[in-house]
Structures are given as C-alpha cells and as structure tokens.
PDB file of C-alpha atoms in Angstrom:
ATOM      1  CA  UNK R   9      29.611  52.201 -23.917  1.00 53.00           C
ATOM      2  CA  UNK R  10      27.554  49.123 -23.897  1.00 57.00           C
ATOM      3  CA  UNK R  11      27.446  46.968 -21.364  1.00 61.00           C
ATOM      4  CA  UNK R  12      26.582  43.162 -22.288  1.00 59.00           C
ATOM      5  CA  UNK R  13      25.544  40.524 -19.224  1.00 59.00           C
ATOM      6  CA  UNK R  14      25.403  36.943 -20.351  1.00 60.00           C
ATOM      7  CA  UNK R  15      23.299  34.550 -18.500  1.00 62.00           C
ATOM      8  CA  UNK R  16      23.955  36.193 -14.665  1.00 68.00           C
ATOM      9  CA  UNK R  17      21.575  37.370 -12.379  1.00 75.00           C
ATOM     10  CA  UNK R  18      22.448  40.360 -10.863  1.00 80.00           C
ATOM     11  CA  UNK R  19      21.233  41.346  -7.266  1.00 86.00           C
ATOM     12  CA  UNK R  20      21.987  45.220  -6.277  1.00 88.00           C
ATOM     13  CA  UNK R  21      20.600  46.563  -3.082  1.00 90.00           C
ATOM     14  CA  UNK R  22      21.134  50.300  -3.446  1.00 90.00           C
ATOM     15  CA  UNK R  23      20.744  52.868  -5.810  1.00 91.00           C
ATOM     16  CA  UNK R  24      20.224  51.356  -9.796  1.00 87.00           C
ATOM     17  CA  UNK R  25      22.291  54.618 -11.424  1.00 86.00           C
ATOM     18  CA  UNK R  26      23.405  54.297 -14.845  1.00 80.00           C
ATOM     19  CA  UNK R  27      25.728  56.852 -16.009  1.00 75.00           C
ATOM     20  CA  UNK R  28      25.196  59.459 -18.933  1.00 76.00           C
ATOM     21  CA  UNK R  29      28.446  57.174 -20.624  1.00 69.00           C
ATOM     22  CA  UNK R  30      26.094  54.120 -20.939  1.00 70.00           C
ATOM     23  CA  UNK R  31      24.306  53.791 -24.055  1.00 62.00           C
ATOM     24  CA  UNK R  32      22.823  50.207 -23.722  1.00 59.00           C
ATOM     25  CA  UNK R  33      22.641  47.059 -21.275  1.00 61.00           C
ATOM     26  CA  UNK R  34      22.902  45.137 -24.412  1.00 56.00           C
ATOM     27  CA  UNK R  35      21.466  41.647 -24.428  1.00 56.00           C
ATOM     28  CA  UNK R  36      20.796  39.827 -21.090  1.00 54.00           C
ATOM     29  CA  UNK R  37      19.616  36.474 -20.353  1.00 51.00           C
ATOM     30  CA  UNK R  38      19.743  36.934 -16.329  1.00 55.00           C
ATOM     31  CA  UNK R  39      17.898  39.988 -14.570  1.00 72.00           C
ATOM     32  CA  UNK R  40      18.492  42.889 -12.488  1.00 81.00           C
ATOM     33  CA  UNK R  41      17.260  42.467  -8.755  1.00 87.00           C
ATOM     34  CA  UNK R  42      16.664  45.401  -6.517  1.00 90.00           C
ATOM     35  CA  UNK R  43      16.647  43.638  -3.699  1.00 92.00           C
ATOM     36  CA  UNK R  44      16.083  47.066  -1.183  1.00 92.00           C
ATOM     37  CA  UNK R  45      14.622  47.574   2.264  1.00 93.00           C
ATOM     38  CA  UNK R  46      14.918  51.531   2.051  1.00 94.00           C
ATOM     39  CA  UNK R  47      14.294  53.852  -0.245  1.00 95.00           C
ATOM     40  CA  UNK R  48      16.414  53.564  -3.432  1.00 94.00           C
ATOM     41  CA  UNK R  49      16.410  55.640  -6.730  1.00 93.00           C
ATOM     42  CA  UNK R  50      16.681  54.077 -10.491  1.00 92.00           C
ATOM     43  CA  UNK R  51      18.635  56.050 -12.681  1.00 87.00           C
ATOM     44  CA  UNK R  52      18.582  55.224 -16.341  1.00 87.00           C
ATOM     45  CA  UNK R  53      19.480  58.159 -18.146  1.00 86.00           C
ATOM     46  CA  UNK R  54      17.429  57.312 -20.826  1.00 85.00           C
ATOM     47  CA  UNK R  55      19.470  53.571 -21.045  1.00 82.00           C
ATOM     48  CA  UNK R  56      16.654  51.054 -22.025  1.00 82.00           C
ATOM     49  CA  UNK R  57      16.994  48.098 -19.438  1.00 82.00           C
ATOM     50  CA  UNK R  58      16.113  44.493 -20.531  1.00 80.00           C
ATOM     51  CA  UNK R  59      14.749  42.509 -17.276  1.00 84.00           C
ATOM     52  CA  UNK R  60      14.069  44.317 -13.952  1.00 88.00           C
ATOM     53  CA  UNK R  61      12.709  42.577 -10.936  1.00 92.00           C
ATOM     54  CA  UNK R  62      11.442  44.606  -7.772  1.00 94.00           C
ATOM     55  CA  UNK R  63      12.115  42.391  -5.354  1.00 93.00           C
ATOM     56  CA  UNK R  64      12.509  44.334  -1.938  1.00 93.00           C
ATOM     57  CA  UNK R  65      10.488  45.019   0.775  1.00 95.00           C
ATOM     58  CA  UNK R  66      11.451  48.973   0.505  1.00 95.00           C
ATOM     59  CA  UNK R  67      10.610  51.807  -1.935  1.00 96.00           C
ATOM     60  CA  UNK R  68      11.849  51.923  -5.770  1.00 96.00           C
ATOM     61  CA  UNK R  69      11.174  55.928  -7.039  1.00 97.00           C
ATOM     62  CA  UNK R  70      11.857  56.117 -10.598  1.00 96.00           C
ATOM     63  CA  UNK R  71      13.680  59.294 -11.373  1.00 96.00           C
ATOM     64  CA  UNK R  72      13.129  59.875 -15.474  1.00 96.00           C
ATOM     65  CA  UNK R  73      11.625  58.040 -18.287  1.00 95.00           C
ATOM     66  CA  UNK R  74      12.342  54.218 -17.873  1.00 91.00           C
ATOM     67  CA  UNK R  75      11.961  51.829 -20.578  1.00 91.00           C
ATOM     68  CA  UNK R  76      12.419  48.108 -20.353  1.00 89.00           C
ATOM     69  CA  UNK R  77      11.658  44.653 -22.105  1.00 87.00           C
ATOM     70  CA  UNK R  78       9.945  43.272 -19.027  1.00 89.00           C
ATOM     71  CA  UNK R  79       9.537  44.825 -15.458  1.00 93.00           C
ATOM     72  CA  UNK R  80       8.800  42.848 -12.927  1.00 94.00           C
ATOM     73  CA  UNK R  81       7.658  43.882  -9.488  1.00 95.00           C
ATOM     74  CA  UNK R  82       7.156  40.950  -6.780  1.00 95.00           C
ATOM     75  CA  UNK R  83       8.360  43.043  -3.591  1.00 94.00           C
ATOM     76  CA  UNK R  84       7.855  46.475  -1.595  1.00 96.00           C
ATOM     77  CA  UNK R  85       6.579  49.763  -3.457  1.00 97.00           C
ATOM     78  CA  UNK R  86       7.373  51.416  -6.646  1.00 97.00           C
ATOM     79  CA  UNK R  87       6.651  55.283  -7.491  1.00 98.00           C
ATOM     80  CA  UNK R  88       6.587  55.841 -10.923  1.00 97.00           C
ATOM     81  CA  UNK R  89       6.614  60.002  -9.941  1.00 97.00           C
ATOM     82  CA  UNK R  90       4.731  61.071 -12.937  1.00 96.00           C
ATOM     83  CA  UNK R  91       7.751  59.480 -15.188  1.00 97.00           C
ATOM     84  CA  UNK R  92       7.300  57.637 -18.588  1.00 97.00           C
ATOM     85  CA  UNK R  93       7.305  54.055 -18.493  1.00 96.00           C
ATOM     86  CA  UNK R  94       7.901  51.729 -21.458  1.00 94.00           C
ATOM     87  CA  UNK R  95       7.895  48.414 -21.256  1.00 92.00           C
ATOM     88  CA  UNK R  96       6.663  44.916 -23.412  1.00 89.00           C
ATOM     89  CA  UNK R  97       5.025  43.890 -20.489  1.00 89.00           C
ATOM     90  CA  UNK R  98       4.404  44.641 -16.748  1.00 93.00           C
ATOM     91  CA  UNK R  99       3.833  42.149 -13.900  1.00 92.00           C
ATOM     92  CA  UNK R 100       2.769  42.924 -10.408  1.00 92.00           C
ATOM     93  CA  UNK R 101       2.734  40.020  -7.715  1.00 90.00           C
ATOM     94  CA  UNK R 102       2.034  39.871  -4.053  1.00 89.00           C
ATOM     95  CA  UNK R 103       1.901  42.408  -1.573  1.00 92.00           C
ATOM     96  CA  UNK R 104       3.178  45.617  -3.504  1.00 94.00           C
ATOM     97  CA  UNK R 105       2.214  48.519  -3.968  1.00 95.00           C
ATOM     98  CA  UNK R 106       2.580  50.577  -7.584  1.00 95.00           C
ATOM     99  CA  UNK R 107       1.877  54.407  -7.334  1.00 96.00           C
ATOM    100  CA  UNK R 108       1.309  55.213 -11.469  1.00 96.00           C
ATOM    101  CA  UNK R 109       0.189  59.091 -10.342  1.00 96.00           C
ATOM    102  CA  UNK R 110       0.607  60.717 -13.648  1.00 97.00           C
ATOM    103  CA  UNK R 111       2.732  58.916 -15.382  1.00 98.00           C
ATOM    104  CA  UNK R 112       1.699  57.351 -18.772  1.00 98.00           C
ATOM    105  CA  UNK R 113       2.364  53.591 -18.979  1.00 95.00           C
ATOM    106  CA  UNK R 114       3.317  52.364 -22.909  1.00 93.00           C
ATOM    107  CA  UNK R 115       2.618  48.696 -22.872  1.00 90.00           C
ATOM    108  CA  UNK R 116       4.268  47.323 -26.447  1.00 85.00           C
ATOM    109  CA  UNK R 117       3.516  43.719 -26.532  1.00 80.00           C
ATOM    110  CA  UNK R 118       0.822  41.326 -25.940  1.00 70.00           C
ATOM    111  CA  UNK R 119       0.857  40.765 -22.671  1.00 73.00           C
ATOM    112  CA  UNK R 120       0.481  43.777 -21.375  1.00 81.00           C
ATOM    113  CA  UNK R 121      -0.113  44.288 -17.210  1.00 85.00           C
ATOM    114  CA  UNK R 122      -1.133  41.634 -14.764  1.00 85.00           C
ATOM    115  CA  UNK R 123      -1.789  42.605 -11.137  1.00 84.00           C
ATOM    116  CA  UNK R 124      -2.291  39.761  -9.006  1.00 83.00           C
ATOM    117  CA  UNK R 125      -4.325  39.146  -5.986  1.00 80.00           C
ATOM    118  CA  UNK R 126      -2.729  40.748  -2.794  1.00 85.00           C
ATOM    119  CA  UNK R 127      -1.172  43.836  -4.949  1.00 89.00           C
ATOM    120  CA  UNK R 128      -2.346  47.224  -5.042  1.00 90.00           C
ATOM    121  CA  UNK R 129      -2.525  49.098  -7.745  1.00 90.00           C
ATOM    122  CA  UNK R 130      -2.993  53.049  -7.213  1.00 92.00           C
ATOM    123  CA  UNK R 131      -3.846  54.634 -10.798  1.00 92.00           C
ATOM    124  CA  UNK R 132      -3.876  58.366 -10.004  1.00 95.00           C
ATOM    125  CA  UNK R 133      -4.736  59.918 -13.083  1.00 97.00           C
ATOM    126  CA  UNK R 134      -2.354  58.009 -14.783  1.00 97.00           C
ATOM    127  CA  UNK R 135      -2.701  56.923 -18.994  1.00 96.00           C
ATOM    128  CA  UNK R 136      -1.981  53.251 -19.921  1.00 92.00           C
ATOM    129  CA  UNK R 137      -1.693  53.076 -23.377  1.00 91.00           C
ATOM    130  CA  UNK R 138      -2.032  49.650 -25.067  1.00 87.00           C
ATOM    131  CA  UNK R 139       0.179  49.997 -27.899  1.00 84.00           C
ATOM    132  CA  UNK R 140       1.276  46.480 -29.269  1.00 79.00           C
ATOM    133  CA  UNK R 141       3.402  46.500 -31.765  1.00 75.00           C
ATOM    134  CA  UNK R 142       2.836  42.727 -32.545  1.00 75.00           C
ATOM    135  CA  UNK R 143       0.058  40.888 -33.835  1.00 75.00           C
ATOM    136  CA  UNK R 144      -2.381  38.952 -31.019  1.00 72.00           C
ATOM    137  CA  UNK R 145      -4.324  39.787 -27.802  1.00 73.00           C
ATOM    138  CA  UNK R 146      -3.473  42.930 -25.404  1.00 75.00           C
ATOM    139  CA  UNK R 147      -4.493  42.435 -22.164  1.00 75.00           C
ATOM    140  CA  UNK R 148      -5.306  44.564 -18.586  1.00 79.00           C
ATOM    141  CA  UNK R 149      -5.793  42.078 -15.705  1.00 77.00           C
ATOM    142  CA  UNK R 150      -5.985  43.405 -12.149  1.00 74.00           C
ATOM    143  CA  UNK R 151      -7.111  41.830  -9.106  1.00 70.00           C
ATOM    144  CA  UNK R 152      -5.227  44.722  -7.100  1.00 63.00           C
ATOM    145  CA  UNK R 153      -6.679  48.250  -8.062  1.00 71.00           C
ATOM    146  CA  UNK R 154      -8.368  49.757 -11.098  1.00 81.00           C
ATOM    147  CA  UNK R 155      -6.986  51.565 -14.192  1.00 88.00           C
ATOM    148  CA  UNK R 156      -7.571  55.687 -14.338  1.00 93.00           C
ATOM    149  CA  UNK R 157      -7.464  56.220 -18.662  1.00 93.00           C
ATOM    150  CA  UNK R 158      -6.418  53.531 -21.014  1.00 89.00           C
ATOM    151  CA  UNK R 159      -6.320  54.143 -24.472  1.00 89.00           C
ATOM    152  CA  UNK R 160      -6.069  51.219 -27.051  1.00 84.00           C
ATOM    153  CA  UNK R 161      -3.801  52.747 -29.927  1.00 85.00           C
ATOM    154  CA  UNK R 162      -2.146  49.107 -31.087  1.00 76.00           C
ATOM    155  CA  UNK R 163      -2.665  48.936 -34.957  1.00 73.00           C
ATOM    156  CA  UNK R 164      -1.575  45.196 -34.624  1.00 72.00           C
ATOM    157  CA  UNK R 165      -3.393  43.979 -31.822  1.00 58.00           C
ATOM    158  CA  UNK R 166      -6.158  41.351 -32.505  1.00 60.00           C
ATOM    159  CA  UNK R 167      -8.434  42.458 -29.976  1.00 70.00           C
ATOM    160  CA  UNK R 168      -8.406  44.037 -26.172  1.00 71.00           C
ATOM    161  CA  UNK R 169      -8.995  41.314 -23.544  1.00 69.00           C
ATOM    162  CA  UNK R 170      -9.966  42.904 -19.707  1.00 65.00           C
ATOM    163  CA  UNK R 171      -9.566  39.870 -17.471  1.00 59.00           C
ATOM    164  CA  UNK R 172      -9.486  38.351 -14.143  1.00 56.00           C
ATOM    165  CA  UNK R 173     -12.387  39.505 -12.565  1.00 60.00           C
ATOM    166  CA  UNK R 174     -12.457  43.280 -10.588  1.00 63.00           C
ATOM    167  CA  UNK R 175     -10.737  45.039 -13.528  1.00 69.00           C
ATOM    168  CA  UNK R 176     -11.754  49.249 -12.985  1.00 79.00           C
ATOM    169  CA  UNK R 177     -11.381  51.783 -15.507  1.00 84.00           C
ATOM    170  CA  UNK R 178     -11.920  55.384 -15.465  1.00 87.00           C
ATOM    171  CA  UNK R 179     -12.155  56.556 -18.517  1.00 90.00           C
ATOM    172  CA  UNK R 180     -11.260  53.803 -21.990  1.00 86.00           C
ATOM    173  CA  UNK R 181     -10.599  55.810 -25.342  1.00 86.00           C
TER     174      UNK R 181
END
C-alpha cells in the first residue's frame, strides 16, 4: 500500500521498519525524525523515503539499500554497513559521525553532500558517485573528513564544484 503524510512531522525513536506490504511513502511535506539515543535499525525494504532527519544522539545502521529525496543527518552516528544509498542530496551538520565503509553513495541532484564543520566524515573505501540528473552545478563540500573514490558520471551537470576549504579525495574518475 502507499502510505501518504501531508504536512506532519513525524518523530519516531526506535526502530524505522517498513514492511515488505509498503510500496511507497507517497508525497510528504513534513519529515521523518529519528530522534534515538541507542542503537536503532532503518528498514526500508526497498520503500524510497522522501525526507529523513538523523536527529539523535545514538547510532542509525542502515540495514539494505536506502534511497531518499533528501537525508539529513544533524545528530549521533550513522553506519551506512556497506549498503546503497540514493539520495538528491545529503547534508551532514554538527557533531556526527557518518561511517560510508563500502557503500556507494548515488548523489542525483545538484546539491550533492555538504559536511559541515564539527562532523566527521569516515570514507572507508567507499564510491560517491555524482550522478545529477538535472542541469547545473554538483557539488562535494566537507569540512569534516575526506572522500575515498568519487566518480563524476552526471551527463547533465554543468560542471563539478569541490568547496569549502579541506575537501580530500582518494582517488576522482
């Protein structure tokens, strides 16, 4: 079934498990909050999500591919465990922590990822791969850690952009 959230914001301090039933979150103008001080698991099930904040002081561990609009992470520490993540655009704020280890990051819009100052960013051997599928500037900006590969494979991005001063990278393709 589809589930369909209008304008709510939606706080959930456990587990974020959606069932193999769930085909779609549908349209949401509010977010999804994990607002955890343990260790929680997201579920999707391979349901695309549409806005999801990290916003606890505890660990997030991503369980299978997870693929999202916008993905926010402003709180605690988020293991990506080697699992595919798709997303328009990823934003990293304050003191967290985001363990990539193998997992290859598909950034689809313009915007890309921004890791503030005060975040760490731990690559692994990780693959970001700026794929934009609208026209404009792609960006990496990281004040918190350094990329491991990122491979620019956008056919409608205008150009790359690498900002905000300490940005690392392993290997660029």
């Amino acid at each position: 079934f589809n589930m369909t959230f209008p304008n709510i914001s939606l706080d959930i301090y456990g587990d974020l498990n959606l069932g193999n039933t769930v085909s779609s979150i549908g349209t949401l103008n509010g977010s999804f909050y994990l607002k955890n001080t343990g260790t929680v698991r997201v579920i999707t099930n391979g349901t695309p999500l549409y806005y999801l904040t990290l916003a606890g002081s505890g660990t997030v561990n991503l369980t299978d591919d997870f693929n999202i609009t916008s993905l926010k992470i402003i709180g605690g520490t988020m293991n990506s465990n080697g699992y595919k993540i798709t997303s328009n655009t990823v934003d990293q704020w304050g003191s967290t922590t985001v363990n990539l280890g193998a997992s290859h990051v598909y950034l689809t819009f313009t915007s890309g990822w921004q890791s503030e100052s005060g975040s760490t960013l731990n690559a692994g051997t990780s693959t970001i791969h700026l794929a934009s599928t609208t026209t404009g500037d792609q960006y990496l900006a990281s004040l918190g850690g350094s990329f491991y590969r990122v491979i620019a494979e956008s056919t409608t991005a205008a150009t790359y952009s690498f900002l905000l001063g300490a940005v690392s990278i392993h290997e660029f393709i």
